[in-house]
Amino acid sequence: MTLLVDIRRQQGDFALDVTFDAPPGITVLFGRSGSGKTSVINAVAGLVQPDQGHISVAGRVLFDGQTNLPVHKRNLGYVFQDARLFPHLTVAQNLDYGRWFRPRALRRADRDKIVEMLGIGSILARRPAALSGGEKQRVAIGRALLSDPAMILADEPLAALDNERKAEILPYFERLRDELQVPILYVSHAPAEVARLATTVVVLDQGRVVRAGPATEVLSDPQVTPLGPTEAGAVLDATVTRHHDDGLTELLAGTLPLLVPQLQRDPGTQVRVRVEAQDVMLALYKPQGISALNAFPAVVRDIRIGTGPGALVQIEAGGNLLLARITRRSVTALGLAPGQPVFAVLKAVSVARD
């Protein structure tokens, strides 16, 4: 199931001109505040009308020159920053609200499975006032899923939560991505969220798409740093291979072995690892006598020189693309250029990021 978006809209001095397609999985609209992310998701939802363009989900046209379906006919589930639950209804009644407007013959969502997946079976009799922020968001996700939507729209659904509640919710979005067939369009400006959840990333800047594609490719592109070089980092898909007696876990990303602090995952489990650019050092020769446990050969693929003292260097190692944030002086001193072999150095404690 694919979402196609090709829209233009003038909002005062802000011009939105966006084209992208979102394949199955979680497609994240990523960029600074004011880049147009919420405008795009609201246009897909039907909350705002583009001046011109086309929006369709799985071939069903939601908007074009002749069609502009109203919100209630788009068959989309929307999860807002705040849960927006009905305070006078119980959790069970909030969950069932969307189903009340769906013809019984078209109801496909398995209520029991969704309740189990979101871990909300024990709170069905409560009202929203008695729920934590994380519980409210899980109920909001369940309500959206039980409306049997063609797609879920999530506008920074974790923005109003503290770090503990965010950590509580993220695994549920991972389960939605991995276990259900409902695609999700997700708005975020948090790199850790994007790295953990995204199948596809669409980077927006000043109302335009500057890069779109698989998360592992987009996030490792040194020319695309929507939140600035200090937030740059790459994402690696890895497999847990073994646990060591000294508290370390060994991963294999492509053909690249990595040591990280122990993960509570069984060998063979697939994991995602975010490696921040500021945690990667480069050397011309293999380092000796250092405490960092991850030192591996790599090849320079691209260099972005910043306007200040910094630079971002894209390297390839073991079939993975990573970023290293170093100084312009270091680029010159090492004579770095595309195609040059180097060694990358990464502390084990720097790799294990949620």
Coordinates of C-alpha atoms in Angstrom, one line a residue:
M1 CA 0.0 0.0 0.0
T2 CA 1.5 3.3 -1.1
L3 CA 0.8 6.9 -0.3
L4 CA 1.4 9.4 -3.1
V5 CA 1.7 13.1 -2.3
D6 CA 2.3 15.9 -4.9
I7 CA 0.9 19.1 -3.5
R8 CA 1.4 22.9 -3.5
R9 CA -0.1 25.4 -1.0
Q10 CA 0.6 29.0 -0.2
Q11 CA 0.3 29.8 3.5
G12 CA 1.0 33.6 3.8
D13 CA 4.7 33.9 3.2
F14 CA 5.3 30.1 3.4
A15 CA 5.1 28.1 0.2
L16 CA 4.6 24.3 0.5
D17 CA 5.7 22.4 -2.6
V18 CA 6.1 18.7 -1.8
T19 CA 6.3 15.5 -3.8
F20 CA 7.0 12.0 -2.4
D21 CA 5.7 8.5 -2.1
A22 CA 5.5 6.5 1.1
P23 CA 5.8 2.7 0.7
P24 CA 4.7 0.2 3.4
G25 CA 6.1 0.7 6.9
I26 CA 6.7 3.9 8.8
T27 CA 7.5 6.9 6.7
V28 CA 8.8 9.8 8.8
L29 CA 8.5 13.4 7.8
F30 CA 11.7 14.8 9.3
G31 CA 13.0 18.4 9.6
R32 CA 13.2 21.5 11.8
S33 CA 10.1 23.1 13.3
G34 CA 8.4 25.2 10.6
S35 CA 9.7 23.1 7.7
G36 CA 6.1 22.1 6.7
K37 CA 5.8 18.6 8.3
T38 CA 2.4 19.2 10.0
S39 CA 1.1 21.0 6.9
V40 CA 1.8 17.9 4.8
I41 CA 0.2 15.5 7.3
N42 CA -2.9 17.8 7.7
A43 CA -3.3 18.0 3.9
V44 CA -3.3 14.2 3.8
A45 CA -5.8 14.1 6.6
G46 CA -8.1 16.6 4.8
L47 CA -7.7 19.2 7.6
V48 CA -6.2 21.7 5.1
Q49 CA -6.8 21.9 1.4
P50 CA -3.8 22.3 -1.0
D51 CA -4.1 24.8 -3.8
Q52 CA -3.3 22.1 -6.3
G53 CA -1.9 18.7 -6.6
H54 CA -2.7 15.0 -5.9
I55 CA -3.0 12.8 -2.8
S56 CA -3.9 9.1 -3.0
V57 CA -3.6 6.0 -0.8
A58 CA -3.4 2.6 -2.4
G59 CA -4.7 4.1 -5.6
R60 CA -7.7 5.7 -4.0
V61 CA -7.7 9.4 -4.7
L62 CA -8.2 11.7 -1.7
F63 CA -7.5 15.0 -3.4
D64 CA -6.9 16.2 -7.0
G65 CA -8.4 18.8 -9.3
Q66 CA -11.8 17.1 -9.2
T67 CA -11.8 15.3 -5.9
N68 CA -11.5 16.5 -2.3
L69 CA -12.8 13.9 0.1
P70 CA -14.0 15.2 3.4
V71 CA -12.1 14.1 6.5
H72 CA -14.6 11.4 7.6
K73 CA -14.5 9.7 4.2
R74 CA -10.8 9.4 3.9
N75 CA -10.5 6.3 6.2
L76 CA -7.4 7.5 7.9
G77 CA -6.5 7.2 11.6
Y78 CA -5.0 10.3 13.3
V79 CA -2.8 10.2 16.4
F80 CA -2.2 13.7 17.7
Q81 CA 0.5 15.0 20.1
D82 CA -2.0 15.0 22.9
A83 CA -4.2 11.9 23.0
R84 CA -7.5 13.7 22.7
L85 CA -9.5 10.9 24.4
F86 CA -13.1 11.5 25.4
P87 CA -12.9 12.2 29.1
H88 CA -16.5 10.9 29.9
L89 CA -15.8 7.5 28.2
T90 CA -13.9 4.5 29.6
V91 CA -10.8 3.2 27.8
A92 CA -12.9 0.4 26.2
Q93 CA -15.5 2.9 25.0
N94 CA -12.8 5.2 23.6
L95 CA -11.3 2.2 21.7
D96 CA -14.7 1.3 20.2
Y97 CA -15.6 4.9 19.2
G98 CA -14.1 4.6 15.8
R99 CA -15.8 1.3 15.1
W100 CA -19.2 2.8 15.8
F101 CA -18.9 4.7 12.4
R102 CA -17.6 1.8 10.5
P103 CA -20.1 -0.6 8.8
R104 CA -20.0 -3.9 10.6
A105 CA -19.2 -5.8 7.4
L106 CA -16.1 -3.7 6.9
R107 CA -14.6 -4.2 10.4
R108 CA -11.4 -6.1 10.0
A109 CA -9.3 -5.0 13.0
D110 CA -8.9 -7.7 15.7
R111 CA -9.8 -5.8 18.9
D112 CA -8.3 -8.4 21.2
K113 CA -5.0 -8.5 19.3
I114 CA -4.7 -4.7 19.3
V115 CA -5.5 -4.5 23.1
E116 CA -2.8 -7.2 23.7
M117 CA -0.3 -5.6 21.4
L118 CA -0.6 -2.2 23.1
G119 CA -0.7 -3.7 26.6
I120 CA -3.9 -1.9 27.7
G121 CA -6.0 -4.9 28.7
S122 CA -5.8 -4.0 32.4
I123 CA -7.0 -0.4 32.0
L124 CA -10.1 -1.0 29.9
A125 CA -12.5 0.1 32.7
R126 CA -10.6 3.3 33.5
R127 CA -11.4 6.8 32.3
P128 CA -8.6 9.0 30.8
A129 CA -8.2 11.1 33.9
A130 CA -6.8 8.0 35.7
L131 CA -4.2 7.2 33.0
S132 CA -0.6 8.2 32.6
G133 CA 0.6 10.1 29.5
G134 CA 2.0 6.9 28.0
E135 CA -1.2 5.0 28.6
K136 CA -3.3 7.7 27.0
Q137 CA -1.2 7.6 23.8
R138 CA -1.4 3.8 23.7
V139 CA -5.2 4.1 23.9
A140 CA -5.2 6.8 21.2
I141 CA -3.2 4.5 18.9
G142 CA -5.6 1.7 19.6
R143 CA -8.6 3.8 18.8
A144 CA -7.1 4.8 15.5
L145 CA -6.3 1.2 14.6
L146 CA -9.8 0.0 15.5
S147 CA -11.3 2.4 12.9
D148 CA -9.8 0.1 10.3
P149 CA -7.8 2.9 8.6
A150 CA -6.1 2.6 5.3
M151 CA -3.2 4.5 6.9
I152 CA -2.3 5.9 10.3
L153 CA -1.2 9.6 10.6
A154 CA 0.9 10.4 13.7
D155 CA 1.8 14.1 14.3
E156 CA 4.7 14.1 16.8
P157 CA 2.9 11.6 19.0
L158 CA 5.7 11.6 21.6
A159 CA 6.4 15.3 21.8
A160 CA 4.3 15.9 24.9
L161 CA 5.8 12.9 26.8
D162 CA 8.9 12.8 29.0
N163 CA 11.8 10.5 28.2
E164 CA 10.5 7.7 30.3
R165 CA 7.1 7.7 28.7
K166 CA 8.7 8.0 25.2
A167 CA 10.7 4.9 26.0
E168 CA 7.5 3.2 27.0
I169 CA 5.7 4.0 23.7
L170 CA 8.4 3.4 21.1
P171 CA 8.3 -0.4 21.3
Y172 CA 4.6 -0.3 20.4
F173 CA 5.2 1.7 17.3
E174 CA 7.9 -0.8 16.4
R175 CA 5.3 -3.6 16.8
L176 CA 2.9 -1.7 14.6
R177 CA 5.6 -1.4 11.9
D178 CA 6.7 -5.0 12.1
E179 CA 3.4 -6.9 12.8
L180 CA 0.6 -5.0 11.1
Q181 CA 0.1 -4.1 7.4
V182 CA -1.2 -0.6 8.2
P183 CA 1.3 2.0 6.8
I184 CA 2.1 5.0 9.1
L185 CA 3.0 8.6 8.2
Y186 CA 4.9 9.9 11.2
V187 CA 6.0 13.5 11.9
S188 CA 9.1 14.0 14.0
H189 CA 12.1 16.2 14.6
A190 CA 13.8 13.8 17.0
P191 CA 16.7 12.0 15.4
A192 CA 16.6 9.0 17.9
E193 CA 12.9 8.4 17.1
V194 CA 13.5 8.6 13.3
A195 CA 16.5 6.2 13.6
R196 CA 14.5 3.7 15.6
L197 CA 11.2 3.7 13.8
A198 CA 11.6 4.9 10.2
T199 CA 11.4 2.6 7.2
T200 CA 11.5 5.6 4.9
V201 CA 12.6 9.2 5.6
V202 CA 11.3 12.3 3.9
V203 CA 13.4 15.3 4.8
L204 CA 11.7 18.7 4.6
D205 CA 13.2 22.1 4.7
Q206 CA 11.3 25.4 4.1
G207 CA 8.4 23.6 2.5
R208 CA 10.5 21.5 0.1
V209 CA 11.6 17.8 0.0
V210 CA 15.4 17.9 0.1
R211 CA 15.9 14.1 0.3
A212 CA 13.7 11.0 0.5
G213 CA 14.5 7.3 0.6
P214 CA 15.3 4.4 2.9
A215 CA 16.2 5.5 6.4
T216 CA 19.7 3.9 6.3
E217 CA 20.6 5.8 3.2
V218 CA 19.0 9.2 4.1
L219 CA 20.4 9.4 7.6
S220 CA 23.9 8.6 6.5
D221 CA 24.0 11.3 3.8
P222 CA 26.4 14.0 4.9
Q223 CA 24.7 16.5 2.6
V224 CA 21.4 16.1 4.5
T225 CA 21.5 17.4 8.1
P226 CA 18.1 19.0 8.7
L227 CA 18.8 19.6 12.4
G228 CA 22.5 20.6 12.0
P229 CA 25.7 18.6 12.1
T230 CA 25.6 18.1 15.9
E231 CA 22.5 15.9 15.4
A232 CA 23.9 13.9 12.5
G233 CA 24.2 10.1 12.8
A234 CA 23.8 6.9 10.8
V235 CA 21.5 3.9 11.3
L236 CA 22.8 0.3 11.0
D237 CA 20.7 -2.8 10.7
A238 CA 22.4 -5.5 12.7
T239 CA 22.0 -9.0 14.2
V240 CA 22.8 -10.1 17.7
T241 CA 25.5 -12.8 17.3
R242 CA 26.6 -13.5 20.9
H243 CA 26.9 -12.3 24.5
H244 CA 30.2 -12.1 26.2
D245 CA 30.9 -12.9 29.9
D246 CA 32.3 -9.4 30.5
G247 CA 28.9 -7.7 29.9
L248 CA 29.3 -7.0 26.2
T249 CA 27.1 -8.0 23.2
E250 CA 28.5 -8.7 19.8
L251 CA 26.5 -7.5 16.8
L252 CA 27.0 -8.1 13.1
A253 CA 26.0 -5.2 10.8
G254 CA 26.5 -6.4 7.2
T255 CA 30.0 -7.9 7.6
L256 CA 31.0 -5.4 10.3
P257 CA 31.3 -6.8 13.9
L258 CA 30.5 -4.4 16.7
L259 CA 30.8 -4.6 20.5
V260 CA 28.1 -2.8 22.6
P261 CA 27.0 -2.9 26.2
Q262 CA 24.9 -6.0 26.8
L263 CA 21.5 -6.0 25.1
Q264 CA 18.7 -8.1 26.4
R265 CA 18.1 -9.7 23.1
D266 CA 18.6 -13.4 22.0
P267 CA 21.2 -14.3 19.4
G268 CA 19.8 -14.0 16.0
T269 CA 17.5 -11.1 16.9
Q270 CA 17.5 -8.2 14.4
V271 CA 18.3 -4.8 16.0
R272 CA 18.8 -1.2 14.9
V273 CA 21.9 0.8 16.0
R274 CA 22.2 4.5 15.8
V275 CA 25.8 5.7 15.6
E276 CA 26.2 9.5 16.1
A277 CA 28.7 11.2 13.9
Q278 CA 30.3 12.9 16.9
D279 CA 31.3 9.5 18.3
V280 CA 33.3 8.3 15.3
M281 CA 37.0 9.1 15.0
L282 CA 39.1 8.6 11.9
A283 CA 42.8 7.5 11.6
L284 CA 45.1 6.8 8.6
Y285 CA 46.5 3.7 10.3
K286 CA 45.0 1.0 12.6
P287 CA 45.2 2.4 16.2
Q288 CA 47.2 0.5 18.8
G289 CA 46.9 0.6 22.5
I290 CA 43.6 2.4 22.9
S291 CA 40.6 1.7 25.0
A292 CA 38.0 1.9 22.2
L293 CA 36.9 -1.7 21.3
N294 CA 35.5 -0.9 17.8
A295 CA 38.3 -0.1 15.3
F296 CA 37.7 -1.2 11.7
P297 CA 38.9 -0.4 8.2
A298 CA 36.7 1.9 6.1
V299 CA 36.7 3.9 2.9
V300 CA 35.8 7.6 2.6
R301 CA 32.8 8.1 0.3
D302 CA 31.9 11.8 0.7
I303 CA 32.9 14.9 2.6
R304 CA 30.8 17.9 3.5
I305 CA 32.8 20.9 4.7
G306 CA 30.7 23.1 6.9
T307 CA 30.7 26.9 7.2
G308 CA 32.3 26.7 10.6
P309 CA 35.2 24.6 11.8
G310 CA 33.5 21.3 11.3
A311 CA 33.1 18.7 8.6
L312 CA 31.0 15.5 8.1
V313 CA 32.8 12.6 6.5
Q314 CA 30.8 9.7 5.1
I315 CA 32.6 6.3 5.3
E316 CA 31.7 2.8 4.2
A317 CA 32.6 -0.1 6.4
G318 CA 31.3 -3.7 6.1
G319 CA 28.6 -2.7 3.7
N320 CA 27.4 0.1 6.0
L321 CA 27.4 3.9 5.6
L322 CA 28.4 5.9 8.7
L323 CA 29.2 9.5 9.4
A324 CA 32.2 11.0 11.3
R325 CA 32.0 14.5 12.6
I326 CA 35.5 16.0 12.6
T327 CA 37.2 19.4 12.1
R328 CA 38.1 20.9 8.8
R329 CA 41.6 21.0 10.1
S330 CA 41.6 17.2 10.6
V331 CA 40.3 16.8 7.0
T332 CA 43.3 18.8 5.8
A333 CA 45.8 17.2 8.1
L334 CA 44.8 13.6 7.2
G335 CA 44.4 14.6 3.5
L336 CA 41.0 13.0 3.4
A337 CA 39.3 12.5 0.0
P338 CA 36.7 10.2 -1.5
G339 CA 38.1 6.7 -2.1
Q340 CA 40.7 7.0 0.6
P341 CA 41.1 4.0 3.0
V342 CA 41.0 4.9 6.7
F343 CA 40.3 3.3 10.1
A344 CA 37.2 4.3 12.1
V345 CA 37.3 4.2 15.9
L346 CA 34.1 3.9 18.0
K347 CA 33.8 3.4 21.7
A348 CA 31.5 0.4 22.6
V349 CA 29.5 2.6 25.0
S350 CA 28.8 5.0 22.1
V351 CA 27.0 2.4 20.0
A352 CA 24.3 1.3 22.3
R353 CA 21.7 4.0 21.8
D354 CA 18.0 3.4 22.0

